[in-house]
Short mmCIF file of C-alpha atoms and ligand atoms in Angstrom, two decimals:
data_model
loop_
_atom_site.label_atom_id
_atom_site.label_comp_id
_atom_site.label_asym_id
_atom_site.label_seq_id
_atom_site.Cartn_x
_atom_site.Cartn_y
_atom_site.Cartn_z
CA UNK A 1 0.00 0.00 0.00
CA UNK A 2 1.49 3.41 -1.00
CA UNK A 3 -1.92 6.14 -0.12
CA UNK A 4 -3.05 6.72 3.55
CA UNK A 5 -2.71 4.00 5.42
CA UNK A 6 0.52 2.55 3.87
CA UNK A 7 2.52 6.27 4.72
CA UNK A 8 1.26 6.17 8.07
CA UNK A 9 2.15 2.32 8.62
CA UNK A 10 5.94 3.18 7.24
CA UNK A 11 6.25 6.30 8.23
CA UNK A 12 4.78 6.68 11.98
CA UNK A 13 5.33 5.67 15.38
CA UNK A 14 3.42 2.71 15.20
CA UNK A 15 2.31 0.79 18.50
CA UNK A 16 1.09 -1.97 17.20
CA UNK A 17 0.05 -4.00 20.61
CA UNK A 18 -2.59 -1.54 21.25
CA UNK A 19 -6.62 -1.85 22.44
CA UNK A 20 -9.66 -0.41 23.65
CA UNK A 21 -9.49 -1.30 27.32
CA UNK A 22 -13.01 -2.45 27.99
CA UNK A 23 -15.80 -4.66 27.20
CA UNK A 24 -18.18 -3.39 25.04
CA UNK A 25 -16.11 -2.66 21.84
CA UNK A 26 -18.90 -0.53 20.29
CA UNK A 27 -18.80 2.45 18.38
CA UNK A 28 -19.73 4.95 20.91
CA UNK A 29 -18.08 3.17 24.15
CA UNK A 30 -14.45 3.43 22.31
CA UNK A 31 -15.20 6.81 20.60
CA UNK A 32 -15.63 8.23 24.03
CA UNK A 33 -11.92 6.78 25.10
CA UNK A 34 -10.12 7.98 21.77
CA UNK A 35 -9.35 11.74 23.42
CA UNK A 36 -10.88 12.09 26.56
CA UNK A 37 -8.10 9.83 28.55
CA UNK A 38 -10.51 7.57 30.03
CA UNK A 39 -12.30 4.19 29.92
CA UNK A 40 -16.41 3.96 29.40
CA UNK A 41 -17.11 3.98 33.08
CA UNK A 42 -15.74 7.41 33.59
CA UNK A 43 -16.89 8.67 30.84
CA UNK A 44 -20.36 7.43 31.23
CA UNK A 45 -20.55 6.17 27.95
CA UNK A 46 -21.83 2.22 27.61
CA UNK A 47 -23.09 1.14 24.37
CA UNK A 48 -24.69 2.11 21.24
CA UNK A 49 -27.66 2.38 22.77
CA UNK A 50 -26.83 4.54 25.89
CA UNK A 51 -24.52 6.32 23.52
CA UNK A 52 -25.89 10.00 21.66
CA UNK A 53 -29.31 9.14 20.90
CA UNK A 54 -31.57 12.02 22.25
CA UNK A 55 -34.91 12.82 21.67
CA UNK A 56 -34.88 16.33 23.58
CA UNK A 57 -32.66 17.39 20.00
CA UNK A 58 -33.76 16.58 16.39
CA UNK A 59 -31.68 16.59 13.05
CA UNK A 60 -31.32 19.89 11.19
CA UNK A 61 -33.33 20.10 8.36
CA UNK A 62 -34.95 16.67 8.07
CA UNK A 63 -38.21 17.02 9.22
CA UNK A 64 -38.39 15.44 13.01
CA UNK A 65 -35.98 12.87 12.81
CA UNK A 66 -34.57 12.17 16.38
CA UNK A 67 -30.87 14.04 16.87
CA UNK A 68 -28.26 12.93 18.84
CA UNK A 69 -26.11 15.19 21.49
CA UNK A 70 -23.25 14.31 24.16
CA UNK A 71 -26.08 14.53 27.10
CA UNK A 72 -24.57 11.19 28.53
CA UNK A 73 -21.07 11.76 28.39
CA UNK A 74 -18.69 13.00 31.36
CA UNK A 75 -15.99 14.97 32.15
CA UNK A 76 -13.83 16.88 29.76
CA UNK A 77 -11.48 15.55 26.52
CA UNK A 78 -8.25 16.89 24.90
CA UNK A 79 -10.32 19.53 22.67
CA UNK A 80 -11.39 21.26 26.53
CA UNK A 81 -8.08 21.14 27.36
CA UNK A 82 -6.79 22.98 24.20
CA UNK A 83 -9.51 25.12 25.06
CA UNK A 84 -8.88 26.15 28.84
CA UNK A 85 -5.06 27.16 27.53
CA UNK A 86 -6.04 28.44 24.36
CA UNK A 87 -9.47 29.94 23.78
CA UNK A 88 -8.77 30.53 20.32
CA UNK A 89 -9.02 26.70 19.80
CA UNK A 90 -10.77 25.97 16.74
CA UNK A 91 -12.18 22.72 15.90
CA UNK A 92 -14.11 20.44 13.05
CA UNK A 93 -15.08 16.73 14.09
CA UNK A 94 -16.67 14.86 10.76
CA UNK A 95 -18.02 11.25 10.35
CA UNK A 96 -20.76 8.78 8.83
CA UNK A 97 -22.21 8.29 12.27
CA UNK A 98 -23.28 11.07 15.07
CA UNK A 99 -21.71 8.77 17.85
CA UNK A 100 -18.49 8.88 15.77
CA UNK A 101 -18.26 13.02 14.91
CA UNK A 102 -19.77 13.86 18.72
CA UNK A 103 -18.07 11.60 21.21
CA UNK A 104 -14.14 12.60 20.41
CA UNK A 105 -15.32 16.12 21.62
CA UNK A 106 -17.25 14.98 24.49
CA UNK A 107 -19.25 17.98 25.94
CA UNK A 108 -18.06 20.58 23.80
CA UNK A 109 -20.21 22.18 21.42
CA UNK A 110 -18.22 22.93 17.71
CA UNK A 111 -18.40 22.10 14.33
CA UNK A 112 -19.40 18.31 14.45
CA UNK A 113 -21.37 17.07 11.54
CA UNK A 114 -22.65 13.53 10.40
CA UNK A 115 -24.40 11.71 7.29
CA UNK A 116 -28.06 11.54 7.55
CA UNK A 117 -29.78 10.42 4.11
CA UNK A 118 -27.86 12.04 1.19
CA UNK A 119 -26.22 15.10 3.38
CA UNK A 120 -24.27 15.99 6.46
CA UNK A 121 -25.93 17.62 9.45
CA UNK A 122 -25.81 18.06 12.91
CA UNK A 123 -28.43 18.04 15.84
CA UNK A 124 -30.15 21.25 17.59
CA UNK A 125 -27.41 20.55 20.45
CA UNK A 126 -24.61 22.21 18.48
CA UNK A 127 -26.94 24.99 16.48
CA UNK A 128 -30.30 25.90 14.35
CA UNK A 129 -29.40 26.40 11.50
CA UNK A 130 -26.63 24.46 9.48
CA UNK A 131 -23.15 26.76 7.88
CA UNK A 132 -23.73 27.99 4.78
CA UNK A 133 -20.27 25.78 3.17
CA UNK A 134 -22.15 22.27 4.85
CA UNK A 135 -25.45 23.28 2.88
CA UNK A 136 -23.78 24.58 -0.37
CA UNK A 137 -21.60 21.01 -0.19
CA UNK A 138 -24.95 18.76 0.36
CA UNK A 139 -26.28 21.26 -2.76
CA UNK A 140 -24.19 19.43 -4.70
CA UNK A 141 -25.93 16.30 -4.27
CA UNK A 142 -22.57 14.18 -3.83
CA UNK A 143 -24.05 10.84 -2.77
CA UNK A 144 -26.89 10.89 -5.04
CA UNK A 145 -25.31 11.23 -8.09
CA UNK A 146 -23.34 7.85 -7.18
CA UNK A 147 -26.62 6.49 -7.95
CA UNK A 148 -26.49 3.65 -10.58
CA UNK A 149 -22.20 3.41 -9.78
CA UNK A 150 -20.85 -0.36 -9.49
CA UNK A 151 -18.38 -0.71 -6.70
CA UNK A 152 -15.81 -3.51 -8.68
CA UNK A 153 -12.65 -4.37 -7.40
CA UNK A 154 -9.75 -1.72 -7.67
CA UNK A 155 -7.44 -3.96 -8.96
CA UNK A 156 -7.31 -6.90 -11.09
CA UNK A 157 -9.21 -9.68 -9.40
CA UNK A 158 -5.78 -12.61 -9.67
CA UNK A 159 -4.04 -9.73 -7.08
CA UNK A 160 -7.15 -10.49 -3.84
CA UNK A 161 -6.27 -14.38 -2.18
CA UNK A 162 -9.56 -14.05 -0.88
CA UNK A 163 -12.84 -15.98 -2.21
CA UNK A 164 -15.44 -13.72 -3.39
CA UNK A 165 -19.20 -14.60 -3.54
CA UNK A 166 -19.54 -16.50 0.01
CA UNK A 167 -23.13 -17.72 0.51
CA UNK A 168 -23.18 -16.76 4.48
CA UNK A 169 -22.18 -12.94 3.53
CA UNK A 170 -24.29 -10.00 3.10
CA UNK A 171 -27.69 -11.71 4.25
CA UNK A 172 -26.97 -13.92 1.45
CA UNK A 173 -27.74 -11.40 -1.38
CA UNK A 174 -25.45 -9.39 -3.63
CA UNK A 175 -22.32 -11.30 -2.51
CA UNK A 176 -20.27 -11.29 -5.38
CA UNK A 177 -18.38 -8.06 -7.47
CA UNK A 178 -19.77 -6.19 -9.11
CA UNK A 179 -21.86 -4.56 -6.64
CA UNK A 180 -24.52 -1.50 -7.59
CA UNK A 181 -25.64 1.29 -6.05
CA UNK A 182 -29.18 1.64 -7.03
CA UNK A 183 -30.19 3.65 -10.08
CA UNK A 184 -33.17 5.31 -7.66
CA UNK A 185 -31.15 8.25 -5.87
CA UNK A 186 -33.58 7.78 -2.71
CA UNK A 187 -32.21 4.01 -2.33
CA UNK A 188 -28.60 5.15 -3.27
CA UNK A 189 -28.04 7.77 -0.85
CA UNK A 190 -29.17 4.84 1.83
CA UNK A 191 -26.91 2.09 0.10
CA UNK A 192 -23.78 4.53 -0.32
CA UNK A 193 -22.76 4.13 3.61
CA UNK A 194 -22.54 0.13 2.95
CA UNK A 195 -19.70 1.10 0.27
CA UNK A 196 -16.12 2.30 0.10
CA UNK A 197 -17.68 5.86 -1.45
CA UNK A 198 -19.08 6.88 1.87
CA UNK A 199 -15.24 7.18 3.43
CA UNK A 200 -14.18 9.49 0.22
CA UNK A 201 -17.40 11.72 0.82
CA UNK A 202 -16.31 12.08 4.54
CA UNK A 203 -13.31 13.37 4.06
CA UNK A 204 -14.17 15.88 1.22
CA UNK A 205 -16.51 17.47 3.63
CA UNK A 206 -13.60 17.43 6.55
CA UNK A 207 -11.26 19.05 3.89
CA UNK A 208 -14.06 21.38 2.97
CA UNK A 209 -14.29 21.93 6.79
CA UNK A 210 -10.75 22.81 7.15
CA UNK A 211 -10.52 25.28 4.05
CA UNK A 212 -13.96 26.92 5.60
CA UNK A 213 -13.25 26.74 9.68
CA UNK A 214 -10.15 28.14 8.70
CA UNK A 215 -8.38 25.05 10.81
CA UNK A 216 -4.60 25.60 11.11
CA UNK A 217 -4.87 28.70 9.45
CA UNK A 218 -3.70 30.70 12.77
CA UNK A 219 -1.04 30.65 15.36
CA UNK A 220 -2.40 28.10 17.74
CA UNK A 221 -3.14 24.70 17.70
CA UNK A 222 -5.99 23.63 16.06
CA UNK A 223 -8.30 20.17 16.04
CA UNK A 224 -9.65 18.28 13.37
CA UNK A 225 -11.38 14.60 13.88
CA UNK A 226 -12.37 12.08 11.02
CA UNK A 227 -14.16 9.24 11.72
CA UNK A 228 -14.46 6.97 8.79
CA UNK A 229 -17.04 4.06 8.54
CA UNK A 230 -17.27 2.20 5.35
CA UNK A 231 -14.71 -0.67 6.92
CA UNK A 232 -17.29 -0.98 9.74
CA UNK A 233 -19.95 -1.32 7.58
CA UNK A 234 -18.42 -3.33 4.91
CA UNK A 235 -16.85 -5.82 7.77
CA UNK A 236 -19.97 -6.45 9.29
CA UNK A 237 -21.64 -7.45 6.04
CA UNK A 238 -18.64 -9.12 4.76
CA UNK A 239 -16.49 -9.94 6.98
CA UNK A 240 -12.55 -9.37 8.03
CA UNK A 241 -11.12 -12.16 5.37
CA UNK A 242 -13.52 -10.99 2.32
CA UNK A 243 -12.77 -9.39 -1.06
CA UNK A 244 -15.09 -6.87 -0.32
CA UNK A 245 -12.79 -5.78 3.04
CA UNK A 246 -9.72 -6.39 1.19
CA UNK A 247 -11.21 -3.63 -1.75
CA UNK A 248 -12.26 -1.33 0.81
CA UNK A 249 -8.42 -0.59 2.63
CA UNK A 250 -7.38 -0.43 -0.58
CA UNK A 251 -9.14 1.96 -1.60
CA UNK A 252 -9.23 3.65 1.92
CA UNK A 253 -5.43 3.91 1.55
CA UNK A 254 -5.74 5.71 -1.36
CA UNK A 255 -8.49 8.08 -0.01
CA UNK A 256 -6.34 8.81 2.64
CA UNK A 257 -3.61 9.61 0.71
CA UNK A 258 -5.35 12.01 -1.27
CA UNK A 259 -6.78 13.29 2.29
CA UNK A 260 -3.48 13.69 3.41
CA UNK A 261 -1.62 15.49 0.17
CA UNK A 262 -4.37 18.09 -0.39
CA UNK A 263 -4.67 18.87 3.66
CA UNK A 264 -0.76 19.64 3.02
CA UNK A 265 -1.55 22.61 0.69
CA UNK A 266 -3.70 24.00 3.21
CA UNK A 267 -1.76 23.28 6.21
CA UNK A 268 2.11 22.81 6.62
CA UNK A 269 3.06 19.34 6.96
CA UNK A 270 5.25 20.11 8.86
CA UNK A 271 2.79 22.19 11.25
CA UNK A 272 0.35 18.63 11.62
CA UNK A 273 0.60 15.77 13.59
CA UNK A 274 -1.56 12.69 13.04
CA UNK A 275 -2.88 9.81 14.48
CA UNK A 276 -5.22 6.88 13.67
CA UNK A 277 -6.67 5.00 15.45
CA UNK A 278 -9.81 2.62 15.01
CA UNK A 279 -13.08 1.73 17.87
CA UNK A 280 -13.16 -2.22 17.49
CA UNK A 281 -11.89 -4.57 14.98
CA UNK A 282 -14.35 -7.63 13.60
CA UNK A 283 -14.68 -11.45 13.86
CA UNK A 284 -14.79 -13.72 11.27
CA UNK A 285 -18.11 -15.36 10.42
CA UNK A 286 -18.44 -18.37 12.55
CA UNK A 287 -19.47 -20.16 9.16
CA UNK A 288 -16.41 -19.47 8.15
CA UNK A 289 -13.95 -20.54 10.72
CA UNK A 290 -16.29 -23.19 12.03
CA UNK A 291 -15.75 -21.92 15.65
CA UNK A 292 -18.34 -20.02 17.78
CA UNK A 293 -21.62 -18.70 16.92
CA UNK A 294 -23.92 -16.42 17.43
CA UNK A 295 -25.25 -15.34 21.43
CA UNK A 296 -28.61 -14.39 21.06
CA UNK A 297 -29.54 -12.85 24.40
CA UNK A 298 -31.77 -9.59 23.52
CA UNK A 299 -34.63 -12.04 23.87
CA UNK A 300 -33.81 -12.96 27.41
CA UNK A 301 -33.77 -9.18 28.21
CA UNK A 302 -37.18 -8.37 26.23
CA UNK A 303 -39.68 -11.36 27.84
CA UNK A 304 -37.55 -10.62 31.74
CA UNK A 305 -38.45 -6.58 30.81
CA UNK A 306 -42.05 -7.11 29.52
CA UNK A 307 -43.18 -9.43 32.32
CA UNK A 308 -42.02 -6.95 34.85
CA UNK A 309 -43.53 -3.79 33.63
CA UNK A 310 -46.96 -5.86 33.26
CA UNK A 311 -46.54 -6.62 37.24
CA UNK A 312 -44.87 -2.99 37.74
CA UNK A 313 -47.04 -0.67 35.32
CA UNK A 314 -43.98 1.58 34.81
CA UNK A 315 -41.48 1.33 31.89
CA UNK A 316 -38.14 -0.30 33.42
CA UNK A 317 -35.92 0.62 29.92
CA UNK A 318 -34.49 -3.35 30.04
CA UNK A 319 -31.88 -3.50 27.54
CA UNK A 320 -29.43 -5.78 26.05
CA UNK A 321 -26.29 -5.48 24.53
CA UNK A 322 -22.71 -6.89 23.66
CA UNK A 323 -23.17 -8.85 26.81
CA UNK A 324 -24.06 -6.15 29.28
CA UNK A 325 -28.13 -6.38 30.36
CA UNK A 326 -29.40 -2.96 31.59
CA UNK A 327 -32.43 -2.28 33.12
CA UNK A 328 -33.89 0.70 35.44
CA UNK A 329 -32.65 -0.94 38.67
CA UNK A 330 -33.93 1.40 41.18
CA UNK A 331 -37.28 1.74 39.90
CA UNK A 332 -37.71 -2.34 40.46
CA UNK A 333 -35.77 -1.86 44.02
CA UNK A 334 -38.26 1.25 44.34
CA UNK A 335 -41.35 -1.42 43.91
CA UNK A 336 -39.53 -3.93 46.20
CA UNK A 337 -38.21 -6.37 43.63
CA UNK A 338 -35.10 -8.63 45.17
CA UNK A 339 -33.22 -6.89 42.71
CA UNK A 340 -30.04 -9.56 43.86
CA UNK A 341 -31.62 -12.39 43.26
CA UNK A 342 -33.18 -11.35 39.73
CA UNK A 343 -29.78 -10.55 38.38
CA UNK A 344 -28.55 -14.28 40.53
CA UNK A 345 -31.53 -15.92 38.20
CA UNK A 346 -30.37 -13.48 34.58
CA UNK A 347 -26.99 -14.72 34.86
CA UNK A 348 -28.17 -18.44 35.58
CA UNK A 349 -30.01 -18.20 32.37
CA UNK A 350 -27.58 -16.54 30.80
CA UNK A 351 -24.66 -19.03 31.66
CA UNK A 352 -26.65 -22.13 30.05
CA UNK A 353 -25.92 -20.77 26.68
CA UNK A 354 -23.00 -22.29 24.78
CA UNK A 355 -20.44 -19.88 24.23
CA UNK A 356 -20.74 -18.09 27.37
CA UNK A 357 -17.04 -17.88 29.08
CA UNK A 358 -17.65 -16.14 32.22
CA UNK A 359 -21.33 -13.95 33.49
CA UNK A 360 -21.28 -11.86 36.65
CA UNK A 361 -23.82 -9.73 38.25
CA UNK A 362 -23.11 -6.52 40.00
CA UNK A 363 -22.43 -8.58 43.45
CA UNK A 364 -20.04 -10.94 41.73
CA UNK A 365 -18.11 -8.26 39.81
CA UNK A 366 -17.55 -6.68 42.82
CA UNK A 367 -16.26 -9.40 44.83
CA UNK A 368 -14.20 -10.88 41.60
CA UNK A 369 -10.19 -10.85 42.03
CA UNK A 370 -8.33 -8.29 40.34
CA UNK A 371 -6.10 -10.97 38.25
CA UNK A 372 -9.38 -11.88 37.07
CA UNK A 373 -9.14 -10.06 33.59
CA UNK A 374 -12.83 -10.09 32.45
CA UNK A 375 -13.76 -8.43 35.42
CA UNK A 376 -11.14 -5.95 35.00
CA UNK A 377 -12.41 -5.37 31.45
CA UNK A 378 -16.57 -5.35 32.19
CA UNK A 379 -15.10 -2.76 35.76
CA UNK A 380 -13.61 -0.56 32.80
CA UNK A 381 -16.74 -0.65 31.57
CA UNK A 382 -19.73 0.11 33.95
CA UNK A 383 -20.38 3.96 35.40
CA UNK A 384 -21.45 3.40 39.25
CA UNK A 385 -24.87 5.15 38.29
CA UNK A 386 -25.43 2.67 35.29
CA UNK A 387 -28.27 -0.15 36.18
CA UNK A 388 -27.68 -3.80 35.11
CA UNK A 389 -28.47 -6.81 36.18
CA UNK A 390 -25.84 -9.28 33.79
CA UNK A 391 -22.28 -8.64 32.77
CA UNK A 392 -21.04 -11.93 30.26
CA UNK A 393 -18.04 -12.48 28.35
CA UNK A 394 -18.39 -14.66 25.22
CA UNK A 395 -15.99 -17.78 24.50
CA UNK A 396 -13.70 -17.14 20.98
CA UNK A 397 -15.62 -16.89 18.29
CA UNK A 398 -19.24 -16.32 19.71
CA UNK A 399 -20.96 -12.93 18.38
CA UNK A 400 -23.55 -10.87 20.59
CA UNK A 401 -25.53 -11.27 17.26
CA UNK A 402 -29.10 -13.15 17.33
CA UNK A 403 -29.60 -13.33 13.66
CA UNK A 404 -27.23 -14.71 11.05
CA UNK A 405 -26.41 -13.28 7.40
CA UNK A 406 -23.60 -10.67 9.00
CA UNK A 407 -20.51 -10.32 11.42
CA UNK A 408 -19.41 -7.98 14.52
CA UNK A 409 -17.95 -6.64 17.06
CA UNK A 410 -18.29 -5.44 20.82
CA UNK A 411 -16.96 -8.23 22.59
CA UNK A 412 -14.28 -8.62 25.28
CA UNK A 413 -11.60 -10.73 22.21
CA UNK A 414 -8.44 -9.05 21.18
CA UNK A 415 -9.99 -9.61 17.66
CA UNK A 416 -12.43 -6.93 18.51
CA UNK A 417 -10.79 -4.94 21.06
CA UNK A 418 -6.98 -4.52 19.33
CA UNK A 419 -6.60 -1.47 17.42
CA UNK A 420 -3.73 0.02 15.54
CA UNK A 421 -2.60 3.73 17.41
CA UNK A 422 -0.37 5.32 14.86
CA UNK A 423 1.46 8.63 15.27
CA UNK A 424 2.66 10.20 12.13
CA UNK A 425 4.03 13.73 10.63
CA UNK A 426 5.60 16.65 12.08
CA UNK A 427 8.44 15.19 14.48
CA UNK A 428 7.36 11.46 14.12
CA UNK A 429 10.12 8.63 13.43
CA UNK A 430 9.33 5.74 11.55
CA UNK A 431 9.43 2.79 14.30
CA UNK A 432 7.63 0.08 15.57
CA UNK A 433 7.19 0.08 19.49
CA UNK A 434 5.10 -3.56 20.79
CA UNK A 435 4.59 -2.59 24.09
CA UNK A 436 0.86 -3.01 25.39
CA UNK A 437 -1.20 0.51 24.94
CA UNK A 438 -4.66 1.46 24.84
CA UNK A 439 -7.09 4.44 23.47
CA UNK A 440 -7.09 6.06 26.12
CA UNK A 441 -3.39 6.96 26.04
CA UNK A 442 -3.98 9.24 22.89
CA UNK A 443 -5.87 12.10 24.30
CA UNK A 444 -2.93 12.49 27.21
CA UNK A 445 -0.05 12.18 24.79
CA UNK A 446 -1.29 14.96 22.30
CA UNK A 447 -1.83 16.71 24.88
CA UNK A 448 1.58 16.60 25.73
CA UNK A 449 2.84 17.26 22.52
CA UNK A 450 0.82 20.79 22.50
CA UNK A 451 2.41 21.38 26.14
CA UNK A 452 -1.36 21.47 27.69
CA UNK A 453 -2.77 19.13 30.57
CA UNK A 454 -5.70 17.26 31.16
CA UNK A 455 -7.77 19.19 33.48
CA UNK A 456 -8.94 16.08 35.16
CA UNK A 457 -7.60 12.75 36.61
CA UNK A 458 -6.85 10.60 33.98
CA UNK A 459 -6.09 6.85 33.25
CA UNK A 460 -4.64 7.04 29.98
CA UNK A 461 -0.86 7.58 30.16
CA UNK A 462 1.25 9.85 28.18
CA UNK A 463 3.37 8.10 25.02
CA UNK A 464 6.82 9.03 26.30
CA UNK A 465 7.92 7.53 22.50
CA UNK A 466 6.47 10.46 21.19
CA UNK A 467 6.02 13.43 23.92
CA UNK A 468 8.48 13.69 26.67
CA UNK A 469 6.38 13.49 30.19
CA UNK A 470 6.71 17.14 31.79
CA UNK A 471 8.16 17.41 35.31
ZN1 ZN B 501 -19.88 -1.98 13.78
#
């Protein structure tokens, strides 16, 4: 690879034994860790679900489509601390998904825009009206004029070792190359975030961003954060060993490449530091490693839920997800329920399904040994004000998935939890460093590097490869 990804591998401070330190290896759980220094339990942020979702906001411009803010999150991230030293700060957070644009920033309100049906936008939380450059970029109609477009493989098909055209992929339809967007522009600008062109649109509305925010265009330090999708979404339906995936970092790589060269016209290189990083990785399909399966537990947590608000009359918000069960634990304890021995009886249940390695309820993860890793993972995990009932860790191979037809992520394996943490450009050496590192390091070490500090207590440590510690 010679774009993006293949500088960046080569040519950055690579720590390549690195992970997201907790359970749930979600989207919004691990987006929350990326800058803010801390795991999921301090900063309040669980799982998709209890992620940025929030009715109280709606989506600019799109009629009353539920928008999404940072209401659940806690405490402060690296763009705060910029801010508290430098209130000049400027800063432009872009991405497919809300959870992805608003949880790097935390709190903070700023430029933070997402993809909602053919355009970006943002949520009444960061503004009423959208900037006049997002609006005049969605005028263009970007994503629906891919309409009709065939996604084929980059390169000639004898250079991918991988079998295309596997029967268990993709809910079993369109699984081989070519793959179409459809002709109708109201299906296309739907499909297009299932393809590599969803990545490329991203970034020409960060770069767009940049040019109009004026980012690095003063003397100060300036923030800019991309989160890019289509490998998510393209894993999930494919999985890690497909053509398809293979396609997609290709062409990523090149993306990023281009991302990278025209950002240097508008910024000195030698002015910008970057890093990537990623959420979550993916498992392979079970059908195709013939290990595992799939742990389908939402059921459990639906029947438990709806028999209890029949007896209770009151909604209890039971939940499942990635292994952790949620429900609104002081409202039962408020109506007398043994809450103990309901979550004793959950994780009995729960712990008769193959594939389960390890359950534990809020007693037993309390009263689990520190060597004992999963419960240092699923402690990592769980803010003191969250309810739950069941905490369980799946054996290798077993997806929180109840259906089959796709592949994910979100559970306590290193093939879901390691990431890559790359440092590249302005004063970066080209090295390879395998000691063990998480997310939560990257906030802290930037931080560092721009000679601010955290303005909290946090877990994540500073890099000392790439910014000395200060005395
Ligand atoms: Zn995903």
């Amino acid at each position: 690879m010679k774009g993006g990804l293949g500088r960046l591998a080569v040519g950055g401070t690579f720590f390549t034994n690195a992970r997201q330190d907790h359970a749930v290896s979600e989207t919004a759980p691990s987006h929350s860790t990326m800058l803010s220094g801390r795991a999921p339990a301090s900063t309040g942020i669980v799982t998709n679900a209890l992620g940025v979702l929030d009715s109280t906001t709606s989506l600019l411009a799109s009629g009353h489509v539920p928008g999404a803010s940072p209401r659940r999150f806690q405490g402060s991230t690296l763009y705060d601390w910029l801010l508290a030293h430098d209130p000049g700060t400027r800063v432009l957070s872009v991405s497919r998904k809300d959870r992805g644009a608003i949880l790097p920033l935390g709190r903070a309100w700023g430029n933070v825009f997402w993809y909602w049906d053919g355009r970006f936008t943002t949520s009444t939380f960061y503004g009423a009206e959208l900037p006049e450059w997002v609006g005049a970029w969605n005028a263009r109609r970007g994503p629906a004029r891919l309409a009709g477009k065939s996604w084929d493989t980059l390169l000639d098909t004898a250079a991918y070792a991988e079998a295309d055209a596997m029967s268990y992929e993709n809910n079993g339809v369109d699984v081989a190359f070519p793959h179409r967007i459809p002709v109708d522009s109201g299906l296309a600008i739907k499909q297009v975030v299932s393809t590599p062109w969803i990545d490329s649109l991203t970034m020409d509305l960060a770069l767009e961003g940049v040019r109009q925010v004026g980012l690095g265009g003063r003397n100060g330090i300036d923030l800019l954060v991309l989160s890019l999708s289509a490998t998510d979404a393209i894993g999930h339906a494919f999985g890690p060993d497909s053509r398809e995936l293979h396609d997609q970092v290709l062409r990523l790589d090149h993306w990023l490449g281009w991302f990278i060269d025209s950002l240097s016209v508008l910024v000195p290189p030698g002015a910008t530091v970057f890093v990537l990083t990623s959420d979550h990785g993916v498992q392979p399909f079970p059908e195709r490693t013939g290990v595992g399966g799939r742990l389908g537990l939402a059921s459990l947590a639906r029947t438990t839920g709806r028999a209890l608000e029949q007896r209770f009359h009151v909604p209890l918000n039971f939940d499942f997800d990635s292994g952790l069960l949620t429900a609104d634990v002081k409202a039962l304890r408020a109506r007398g329920l043994d809450v103990d021995s309901l979550a004793d009886a959950l994780a009995r249940e729960t712990g008769r399904h193959p594939g389960i390695a390890q359950v534990f309820t809020p007693s037993s993860l309390a009263r689990a040994p520190v060597t004992d890793e999963q419960a240092r993972l699923w402690r990592r995990t769980i803010p003191p004000a969250q309810g739950w009932l069941v905490a369980a860790s799946a054996g290798p191979g077993w997806l929180w998935a109840d259906t089959p037809g796709s592949t994910t992520h979100g559970s306590t394996h290193p093939l879901d939890t390691g990431v890559p943490i790359i440092f590249y450009g302005a004063g970066m050496k080209a090295r390879r460093i395998s000691r063990r590192v998480t997310s939560e390091d990257i906030g802290p070490t930037l931080a560092a590097l721009a000679g601010v500090r955290p303005t909290e207590p946090v877990t994540g440590r500073v890099l000392t490869e790439i910014a000395p510690r200060r005395p």
